[in-house]
Amino acid sequence: MESQIVIDERLIAKYDRAGPRYTSYPTAPQFHERFTAAHYRELALASNAGGRPLSLYFHIPFCDTVCFYCACNKIVTKNRRRAGPYLERLLREIELQGALFDRSRPVVQLHWGGGTPTFLSEDEMRTLMEATRAHFTLLGDERGEYSIEIDPREADAGKIALLRRLGFNRISMGVQDFDPAVQLAVNRIQPKAVTLAAIDAARAEGFRSISLDLIYGLPLQTVTSFARTLDEILELDPDRLSVFNYAHLPELFKTQKQIDAAALPSPAEKLEILRLVIARLTAAGYVYIGMDHFAKPDDELAVAQRAGTLYRNFQGYSTHADCDLVAMGATSIGMVGDSYSQNVKTLDAWYAHLDAGELPVYRGVHLDADDRLRRAVITQLLCNFALDYAPVEAAHGIVFAEYFATELAELAGMAADGLLTLDRHGIRVAPAGRLLIRNICMVFDQYLRAAGTQRRYSRVI
């Protein structure tokens, strides 16, 4: 499996640029305020005719302590009472959203993210799930894919048991690094024993999937220190691993200003850490799914990738390509019909909309035919590292070589560099191109080509 990914330093240096992660296309910078809550309501009601299943996302923004590296939409507070007013409005949003969708449409996927969803008390979590069941049709344990992000430092065995009773069957948790010096440098003190206790509790309760998050490129990390963390992680035997590249952008994320930039590993050392990660995880039997994600061969993501049915959305890689994503909570982003929509970002604005009985959507985008076509192309490449022209041509009524003549000419240069192969039937990403898949997808992003639309993204490696 290691041969499926090749790290070519020359190519990485050549293609080292910033770009989108493509959890959507068009990406969030293309969302605009001409797309209103009224547009969203109209599209949501119209989506019932298709009867697609639903995916629900709930954003819980609160965290007890700040992790200096974090770039999430969060509210750091030790005042647990702040969750009460937020939950009160979230219940109103559930009612407003639930009224738009037919109860015949099952919720096949559900996710609580943040922030830290386990910031909520046990009673608050019960209330939230009961309200969800009252307004949407949830499935039984073996049919729904219901996941939650937890902080092991505040999710003991009792809370994890409650999550299982509430219907969650998948769990993810941040680790980032087990090295005490690195943890201190990023203000996330989380002893290995705490993480192990959470994993043991999840397994004892019968959670079907356990996913751990790591970050490389944090201050004080070295190849040697991260190798020790990987050894300890592999002992824990998670079903999935996400190993993210830390993007140091203190001008965009204020908490990152508290990180000592001089203590960050050099680009060369970061690349060696990445090389180590790929070698160790693939040698241990994990499959490289793409975009920082690894999974065991029998995991649903790996199975879906082999079957060509893997999908990608705001929750990352998914096995549910046929869903409308209904997002609730401040800042959350949904995908209903041929549209993306985002809720207002501040608590005061979110509260005000819901207190007035209004959906808190403040911007979005309605995809046109070109957007849908390019999204299909980008999704196929991101998820399967391959694209056959014929299905795209049939679905969208185009001749691929004619429609994408400019893009194919640009890809020819990448093919000459060994990132991919091109023929009259399609595109195949080579092992040397898998880590640079974002670069390949960016060729099909028409908005990146337009003058004045360059945005600040993280680097691809």
mmCIF file with all atom_site columns, C-alpha atoms in Angstrom, residues 109-274:
data_model
loop_
_atom_site.group_PDB
_atom_site.id
_atom_site.type_symbol
_atom_site.label_atom_id
_atom_site.label_alt_id
_atom_site.label_comp_id
_atom_site.label_asym_id
_atom_site.label_entity_id
_atom_site.label_seq_id
_atom_site.pdbx_PDB_ins_code
_atom_site.Cartn_x
_atom_site.Cartn_y
_atom_site.Cartn_z
_atom_site.occupancy
_atom_site.B_iso_or_equiv
_atom_site.pdbx_formal_charge
_atom_site.auth_seq_id
_atom_site.auth_comp_id
_atom_site.auth_asym_id
_atom_site.auth_atom_id
_atom_site.pdbx_PDB_model_num
ATOM 1   C CA . GLN A 1 109 ? -26.389 10.812 8.794  1.00 0.00 ? 109 GLN A CA 1
ATOM 2   C CA . LEU A 1 110 ? -26.135 13.067 11.843 1.00 0.00 ? 110 LEU A CA 1
ATOM 3   C CA . HIS A 1 111 ? -23.176 14.897 13.334 1.00 0.00 ? 111 HIS A CA 1
ATOM 4   C CA . TRP A 1 112 ? -22.532 17.129 16.319 1.00 0.00 ? 112 TRP A CA 1
ATOM 5   C CA . GLY A 1 113 ? -19.437 19.281 15.804 1.00 0.00 ? 113 GLY A CA 1
ATOM 6   C CA . GLY A 1 114 ? -17.895 22.436 17.115 1.00 0.00 ? 114 GLY A CA 1
ATOM 7   C CA . GLY A 1 115 ? -16.337 23.751 19.215 1.00 0.00 ? 115 GLY A CA 1
ATOM 8   C CA . THR A 1 116 ? -16.831 20.961 21.681 1.00 0.00 ? 116 THR A CA 1
ATOM 9   C CA . PRO A 1 117 ? -20.279 19.308 21.721 1.00 0.00 ? 117 PRO A CA 1
ATOM 10  C CA . THR A 1 118 ? -19.444 17.612 25.022 1.00 0.00 ? 118 THR A CA 1
ATOM 11  C CA . PHE A 1 119 ? -19.441 21.115 26.538 1.00 0.00 ? 119 PHE A CA 1
ATOM 12  C CA . LEU A 1 120 ? -23.192 20.494 26.932 1.00 0.00 ? 120 LEU A CA 1
ATOM 13  C CA . SER A 1 121 ? -24.452 18.888 30.114 1.00 0.00 ? 121 SER A CA 1
ATOM 14  C CA . GLU A 1 122 ? -25.997 15.442 29.984 1.00 0.00 ? 122 GLU A CA 1
ATOM 15  C CA . ASP A 1 123 ? -29.491 16.888 30.391 1.00 0.00 ? 123 ASP A CA 1
ATOM 16  C CA . GLU A 1 124 ? -28.838 19.366 27.573 1.00 0.00 ? 124 GLU A CA 1
ATOM 17  C CA . MET A 1 125 ? -27.649 16.588 25.269 1.00 0.00 ? 125 MET A CA 1
ATOM 18  C CA . ARG A 1 126 ? -30.780 14.569 26.036 1.00 0.00 ? 126 ARG A CA 1
ATOM 19  C CA . THR A 1 127 ? -32.957 17.594 25.298 1.00 0.00 ? 127 THR A CA 1
ATOM 20  C CA . LEU A 1 128 ? -31.208 18.261 21.990 1.00 0.00 ? 128 LEU A CA 1
ATOM 21  C CA . MET A 1 129 ? -31.583 14.705 20.762 1.00 0.00 ? 129 MET A CA 1
ATOM 22  C CA . GLU A 1 130 ? -35.212 14.481 21.900 1.00 0.00 ? 130 GLU A CA 1
ATOM 23  C CA . ALA A 1 131 ? -36.035 17.648 19.952 1.00 0.00 ? 131 ALA A CA 1
ATOM 24  C CA . THR A 1 132 ? -34.281 16.272 16.888 1.00 0.00 ? 132 THR A CA 1
ATOM 25  C CA . ARG A 1 133 ? -36.342 13.090 17.063 1.00 0.00 ? 133 ARG A CA 1
ATOM 26  C CA . ALA A 1 134 ? -39.512 15.136 17.464 1.00 0.00 ? 134 ALA A CA 1
ATOM 27  C CA . HIS A 1 135 ? -38.984 17.035 14.202 1.00 0.00 ? 135 HIS A CA 1
ATOM 28  C CA . PHE A 1 136 ? -36.981 14.644 12.031 1.00 0.00 ? 136 PHE A CA 1
ATOM 29  C CA . THR A 1 137 ? -37.139 10.909 11.322 1.00 0.00 ? 137 THR A CA 1
ATOM 30  C CA . LEU A 1 138 ? -34.084 9.276  12.861 1.00 0.00 ? 138 LEU A CA 1
ATOM 31  C CA . LEU A 1 139 ? -33.142 5.692  12.090 1.00 0.00 ? 139 LEU A CA 1
ATOM 32  C CA . GLY A 1 140 ? -32.329 2.715  14.260 1.00 0.00 ? 140 GLY A CA 1
ATOM 33  C CA . ASP A 1 141 ? -28.820 2.003  15.445 1.00 0.00 ? 141 ASP A CA 1
ATOM 34  C CA . GLU A 1 142 ? -27.713 -0.239 12.596 1.00 0.00 ? 142 GLU A CA 1
ATOM 35  C CA . ARG A 1 143 ? -29.006 2.015  9.821  1.00 0.00 ? 143 ARG A CA 1
ATOM 36  C CA . GLY A 1 144 ? -28.021 5.555  10.780 1.00 0.00 ? 144 GLY A CA 1
ATOM 37  C CA . GLU A 1 145 ? -24.495 6.993  10.737 1.00 0.00 ? 145 GLU A CA 1
ATOM 38  C CA . TYR A 1 146 ? -24.590 9.227  13.803 1.00 0.00 ? 146 TYR A CA 1
ATOM 39  C CA . SER A 1 147 ? -21.321 10.751 14.967 1.00 0.00 ? 147 SER A CA 1
ATOM 40  C CA . ILE A 1 148 ? -20.039 13.222 17.532 1.00 0.00 ? 148 ILE A CA 1
ATOM 41  C CA . GLU A 1 149 ? -16.782 15.010 18.237 1.00 0.00 ? 149 GLU A CA 1
ATOM 42  C CA . ILE A 1 150 ? -15.745 14.686 21.877 1.00 0.00 ? 150 ILE A CA 1
ATOM 43  C CA . ASP A 1 151 ? -13.043 16.148 24.071 1.00 0.00 ? 151 ASP A CA 1
ATOM 44  C CA . PRO A 1 152 ? -11.659 13.182 26.048 1.00 0.00 ? 152 PRO A CA 1
ATOM 45  C CA . ARG A 1 153 ? -10.776 15.536 28.882 1.00 0.00 ? 153 ARG A CA 1
ATOM 46  C CA . GLU A 1 154 ? -14.439 16.115 29.650 1.00 0.00 ? 154 GLU A CA 1
ATOM 47  C CA . ALA A 1 155 ? -16.125 12.951 28.392 1.00 0.00 ? 155 ALA A CA 1
ATOM 48  C CA . ASP A 1 156 ? -15.865 10.283 31.051 1.00 0.00 ? 156 ASP A CA 1
ATOM 49  C CA . ALA A 1 157 ? -17.240 6.757  30.781 1.00 0.00 ? 157 ALA A CA 1
ATOM 50  C CA . GLY A 1 158 ? -20.653 7.857  32.005 1.00 0.00 ? 158 GLY A CA 1
ATOM 51  C CA . LYS A 1 159 ? -21.013 10.590 29.395 1.00 0.00 ? 159 LYS A CA 1
ATOM 52  C CA . ILE A 1 160 ? -19.820 8.283  26.638 1.00 0.00 ? 160 ILE A CA 1
ATOM 53  C CA . ALA A 1 161 ? -22.380 5.686  27.720 1.00 0.00 ? 161 ALA A CA 1
ATOM 54  C CA . LEU A 1 162 ? -25.074 8.370  27.518 1.00 0.00 ? 162 LEU A CA 1
ATOM 55  C CA . LEU A 1 163 ? -23.991 9.316  23.992 1.00 0.00 ? 163 LEU A CA 1
ATOM 56  C CA . ARG A 1 164 ? -24.399 5.710  22.947 1.00 0.00 ? 164 ARG A CA 1
ATOM 57  C CA . ARG A 1 165 ? -27.885 5.549  24.479 1.00 0.00 ? 165 ARG A CA 1
ATOM 58  C CA . LEU A 1 166 ? -28.822 8.740  22.652 1.00 0.00 ? 166 LEU A CA 1
ATOM 59  C CA . GLY A 1 167 ? -28.099 7.014  19.359 1.00 0.00 ? 167 GLY A CA 1
ATOM 60  C CA . PHE A 1 168 ? -24.529 7.954  18.489 1.00 0.00 ? 168 PHE A CA 1
ATOM 61  C CA . ASN A 1 169 ? -22.574 5.058  17.004 1.00 0.00 ? 169 ASN A CA 1
ATOM 62  C CA . ARG A 1 170 ? -19.422 6.833  15.794 1.00 0.00 ? 170 ARG A CA 1
ATOM 63  C CA . ILE A 1 171 ? -17.054 8.971  17.796 1.00 0.00 ? 171 ILE A CA 1
ATOM 64  C CA . SER A 1 172 ? -14.095 11.186 16.953 1.00 0.00 ? 172 SER A CA 1
ATOM 65  C CA . MET A 1 173 ? -11.648 12.881 19.251 1.00 0.00 ? 173 MET A CA 1
ATOM 66  C CA . GLY A 1 174 ? -8.692  15.191 18.967 1.00 0.00 ? 174 GLY A CA 1
ATOM 67  C CA . VAL A 1 175 ? -5.270  14.048 20.136 1.00 0.00 ? 175 VAL A CA 1
ATOM 68  C CA . GLN A 1 176 ? -2.954  16.211 17.982 1.00 0.00 ? 176 GLN A CA 1
ATOM 69  C CA . ASP A 1 177 ? 0.240   15.009 19.704 1.00 0.00 ? 177 ASP A CA 1
ATOM 70  C CA . PHE A 1 178 ? 1.086   12.983 22.823 1.00 0.00 ? 178 PHE A CA 1
ATOM 71  C CA . ASP A 1 179 ? 4.360   14.814 23.459 1.00 0.00 ? 179 ASP A CA 1
ATOM 72  C CA . PRO A 1 180 ? 3.967   16.826 26.729 1.00 0.00 ? 180 PRO A CA 1
ATOM 73  C CA . ALA A 1 181 ? 6.156   19.703 25.484 1.00 0.00 ? 181 ALA A CA 1
ATOM 74  C CA . VAL A 1 182 ? 4.096   20.065 22.299 1.00 0.00 ? 182 VAL A CA 1
ATOM 75  C CA . GLN A 1 183 ? 0.857   19.895 24.277 1.00 0.00 ? 183 GLN A CA 1
ATOM 76  C CA . LEU A 1 184 ? 2.076   22.674 26.560 1.00 0.00 ? 184 LEU A CA 1
ATOM 77  C CA . ALA A 1 185 ? 3.145   24.799 23.585 1.00 0.00 ? 185 ALA A CA 1
ATOM 78  C CA . VAL A 1 186 ? -0.353  24.647 22.065 1.00 0.00 ? 186 VAL A CA 1
ATOM 79  C CA . ASN A 1 187 ? -2.277  24.754 25.363 1.00 0.00 ? 187 ASN A CA 1
ATOM 80  C CA . ARG A 1 188 ? -3.860  21.337 25.008 1.00 0.00 ? 188 ARG A CA 1
ATOM 81  C CA . ILE A 1 189 ? -2.810  19.234 27.976 1.00 0.00 ? 189 ILE A CA 1
ATOM 82  C CA . GLN A 1 190 ? -4.259  15.778 27.358 1.00 0.00 ? 190 GLN A CA 1
ATOM 83  C CA . PRO A 1 191 ? -2.380  12.834 28.875 1.00 0.00 ? 191 PRO A CA 1
ATOM 84  C CA . LYS A 1 192 ? -2.439  9.591  26.944 1.00 0.00 ? 192 LYS A CA 1
ATOM 85  C CA . ALA A 1 193 ? -4.293  7.907  29.810 1.00 0.00 ? 193 ALA A CA 1
ATOM 86  C CA . VAL A 1 194 ? -7.229  10.292 29.334 1.00 0.00 ? 194 VAL A CA 1
ATOM 87  C CA . THR A 1 195 ? -7.458  9.494  25.632 1.00 0.00 ? 195 THR A CA 1
ATOM 88  C CA . LEU A 1 196 ? -7.133  5.755  26.288 1.00 0.00 ? 196 LEU A CA 1
ATOM 89  C CA . ALA A 1 197 ? -9.926  5.880  28.885 1.00 0.00 ? 197 ALA A CA 1
ATOM 90  C CA . ALA A 1 198 ? -12.263 7.524  26.364 1.00 0.00 ? 198 ALA A CA 1
ATOM 91  C CA . ILE A 1 199 ? -11.411 4.954  23.680 1.00 0.00 ? 199 ILE A CA 1
ATOM 92  C CA . ASP A 1 200 ? -11.900 2.053  26.088 1.00 0.00 ? 200 ASP A CA 1
ATOM 93  C CA . ALA A 1 201 ? -15.280 3.453  27.138 1.00 0.00 ? 201 ALA A CA 1
ATOM 94  C CA . ALA A 1 202 ? -16.363 3.910  23.513 1.00 0.00 ? 202 ALA A CA 1
ATOM 95  C CA . ARG A 1 203 ? -15.411 0.328  22.684 1.00 0.00 ? 203 ARG A CA 1
ATOM 96  C CA . ALA A 1 204 ? -17.147 -1.002 25.768 1.00 0.00 ? 204 ALA A CA 1
ATOM 97  C CA . GLU A 1 205 ? -20.328 0.807  24.728 1.00 0.00 ? 205 GLU A CA 1
ATOM 98  C CA . GLY A 1 206 ? -20.223 -0.628 21.200 1.00 0.00 ? 206 GLY A CA 1
ATOM 99  C CA . PHE A 1 207 ? -19.378 2.427  19.117 1.00 0.00 ? 207 PHE A CA 1
ATOM 100 C CA . ARG A 1 208 ? -18.915 1.199  15.546 1.00 0.00 ? 208 ARG A CA 1
ATOM 101 C CA . SER A 1 209 ? -16.112 3.581  14.584 1.00 0.00 ? 209 SER A CA 1
ATOM 102 C CA . ILE A 1 210 ? -13.456 5.485  16.526 1.00 0.00 ? 210 ILE A CA 1
ATOM 103 C CA . SER A 1 211 ? -11.540 8.243  14.763 1.00 0.00 ? 211 SER A CA 1
ATOM 104 C CA . LEU A 1 212 ? -8.528  10.159 16.101 1.00 0.00 ? 212 LEU A CA 1
ATOM 105 C CA . ASP A 1 213 ? -7.163  13.510 14.895 1.00 0.00 ? 213 ASP A CA 1
ATOM 106 C CA . LEU A 1 214 ? -3.472  14.381 14.780 1.00 0.00 ? 214 LEU A CA 1
ATOM 107 C CA . ILE A 1 215 ? -1.729  17.560 13.616 1.00 0.00 ? 215 ILE A CA 1
ATOM 108 C CA . TYR A 1 216 ? 1.775   17.801 12.202 1.00 0.00 ? 216 TYR A CA 1
ATOM 109 C CA . GLY A 1 217 ? 3.703   21.066 11.986 1.00 0.00 ? 217 GLY A CA 1
ATOM 110 C CA . LEU A 1 218 ? 3.025   22.163 15.589 1.00 0.00 ? 218 LEU A CA 1
ATOM 111 C CA . PRO A 1 219 ? 5.708   23.910 17.668 1.00 0.00 ? 219 PRO A CA 1
ATOM 112 C CA . LEU A 1 220 ? 8.525   21.712 19.037 1.00 0.00 ? 220 LEU A CA 1
ATOM 113 C CA . GLN A 1 221 ? 7.555   18.732 16.888 1.00 0.00 ? 221 GLN A CA 1
ATOM 114 C CA . THR A 1 222 ? 10.341  16.703 15.322 1.00 0.00 ? 222 THR A CA 1
ATOM 115 C CA . VAL A 1 223 ? 10.409  13.544 13.261 1.00 0.00 ? 223 VAL A CA 1
ATOM 116 C CA . THR A 1 224 ? 11.627  11.639 16.316 1.00 0.00 ? 224 THR A CA 1
ATOM 117 C CA . SER A 1 225 ? 8.988   13.037 18.674 1.00 0.00 ? 225 SER A CA 1
ATOM 118 C CA . PHE A 1 226 ? 6.134   12.465 16.228 1.00 0.00 ? 226 PHE A CA 1
ATOM 119 C CA . ALA A 1 227 ? 7.333   8.914  15.634 1.00 0.00 ? 227 ALA A CA 1
ATOM 120 C CA . ARG A 1 228 ? 6.776   8.262  19.338 1.00 0.00 ? 228 ARG A CA 1
ATOM 121 C CA . THR A 1 229 ? 3.246   9.674  19.079 1.00 0.00 ? 229 THR A CA 1
ATOM 122 C CA . LEU A 1 230 ? 2.537   7.448  16.070 1.00 0.00 ? 230 LEU A CA 1
ATOM 123 C CA . ASP A 1 231 ? 3.765   4.391  18.001 1.00 0.00 ? 231 ASP A CA 1
ATOM 124 C CA . GLU A 1 232 ? 1.335   5.196  20.793 1.00 0.00 ? 232 GLU A CA 1
ATOM 125 C CA . ILE A 1 233 ? -1.504  5.934  18.377 1.00 0.00 ? 233 ILE A CA 1
ATOM 126 C CA . LEU A 1 234 ? -1.081  2.615  16.590 1.00 0.00 ? 234 LEU A CA 1
ATOM 127 C CA . GLU A 1 235 ? -1.286  0.842  19.936 1.00 0.00 ? 235 GLU A CA 1
ATOM 128 C CA . LEU A 1 236 ? -4.744  2.406  20.355 1.00 0.00 ? 236 LEU A CA 1
ATOM 129 C CA . ASP A 1 237 ? -5.816  0.868  17.013 1.00 0.00 ? 237 ASP A CA 1
ATOM 130 C CA . PRO A 1 238 ? -8.352  3.515  15.827 1.00 0.00 ? 238 PRO A CA 1
ATOM 131 C CA . ASP A 1 239 ? -10.612 2.774  12.859 1.00 0.00 ? 239 ASP A CA 1
ATOM 132 C CA . ARG A 1 240 ? -9.798  6.089  11.188 1.00 0.00 ? 240 ARG A CA 1
ATOM 133 C CA . LEU A 1 241 ? -7.089  8.716  11.476 1.00 0.00 ? 241 LEU A CA 1
ATOM 134 C CA . SER A 1 242 ? -6.996  12.305 10.300 1.00 0.00 ? 242 SER A CA 1
ATOM 135 C CA . VAL A 1 243 ? -3.490  13.767 10.205 1.00 0.00 ? 243 VAL A CA 1
ATOM 136 C CA . PHE A 1 244 ? -3.781  17.462 9.435  1.00 0.00 ? 244 PHE A CA 1
ATOM 137 C CA . ASN A 1 245 ? -1.140  19.906 8.325  1.00 0.00 ? 245 ASN A CA 1
ATOM 138 C CA . TYR A 1 246 ? -1.002  22.859 10.709 1.00 0.00 ? 246 TYR A CA 1
ATOM 139 C CA . ALA A 1 247 ? -1.456  26.114 8.799  1.00 0.00 ? 247 ALA A CA 1
ATOM 140 C CA . HIS A 1 248 ? 0.040   28.998 10.779 1.00 0.00 ? 248 HIS A CA 1
ATOM 141 C CA . LEU A 1 249 ? -2.105  32.024 9.862  1.00 0.00 ? 249 LEU A CA 1
ATOM 142 C CA . PRO A 1 250 ? -2.071  34.271 12.952 1.00 0.00 ? 250 PRO A CA 1
ATOM 143 C CA . GLU A 1 251 ? -3.265  37.232 10.883 1.00 0.00 ? 251 GLU A CA 1
ATOM 144 C CA . LEU A 1 252 ? -6.532  35.336 10.325 1.00 0.00 ? 252 LEU A CA 1
ATOM 145 C CA . PHE A 1 253 ? -6.867  33.387 13.592 1.00 0.00 ? 253 PHE A CA 1
ATOM 146 C CA . LYS A 1 254 ? -6.048  35.407 16.709 1.00 0.00 ? 254 LYS A CA 1
ATOM 147 C CA . THR A 1 255 ? -5.393  32.449 18.992 1.00 0.00 ? 255 THR A CA 1
ATOM 148 C CA . GLN A 1 256 ? -2.509  31.377 16.757 1.00 0.00 ? 256 GLN A CA 1
ATOM 149 C CA . LYS A 1 257 ? -0.657  34.545 17.778 1.00 0.00 ? 257 LYS A CA 1
ATOM 150 C CA . GLN A 1 258 ? 0.086   32.758 21.044 1.00 0.00 ? 258 GLN A CA 1
ATOM 151 C CA . ILE A 1 259 ? 2.176   30.174 19.202 1.00 0.00 ? 259 ILE A CA 1
ATOM 152 C CA . ASP A 1 260 ? 5.916   30.832 19.024 1.00 0.00 ? 260 ASP A CA 1
ATOM 153 C CA . ALA A 1 261 ? 6.572   30.847 15.290 1.00 0.00 ? 261 ALA A CA 1
ATOM 154 C CA . ALA A 1 262 ? 10.284  30.289 15.925 1.00 0.00 ? 262 ALA A CA 1
ATOM 155 C CA . ALA A 1 263 ? 9.446   26.922 17.498 1.00 0.00 ? 263 ALA A CA 1
ATOM 156 C CA . LEU A 1 264 ? 7.585   25.628 14.424 1.00 0.00 ? 264 LEU A CA 1
ATOM 157 C CA . PRO A 1 265 ? 9.322   22.863 12.464 1.00 0.00 ? 265 PRO A CA 1
ATOM 158 C CA . SER A 1 266 ? 10.880  23.907 9.179  1.00 0.00 ? 266 SER A CA 1
ATOM 159 C CA . PRO A 1 267 ? 9.130   23.060 5.905  1.00 0.00 ? 267 PRO A CA 1
ATOM 160 C CA . ALA A 1 268 ? 11.742  20.354 5.301  1.00 0.00 ? 268 ALA A CA 1
ATOM 161 C CA . GLU A 1 269 ? 11.101  18.767 8.695  1.00 0.00 ? 269 GLU A CA 1
ATOM 162 C CA . LYS A 1 270 ? 7.331   18.970 8.187  1.00 0.00 ? 270 LYS A CA 1
ATOM 163 C CA . LEU A 1 271 ? 7.759   17.088 4.936  1.00 0.00 ? 271 LEU A CA 1
ATOM 164 C CA . GLU A 1 272 ? 9.818   14.425 6.691  1.00 0.00 ? 272 GLU A CA 1
ATOM 165 C CA . ILE A 1 273 ? 7.107   14.096 9.347  1.00 0.00 ? 273 ILE A CA 1
ATOM 166 C CA . LEU A 1 274 ? 4.538   13.634 6.598  1.00 0.00 ? 274 LEU A CA 1
#
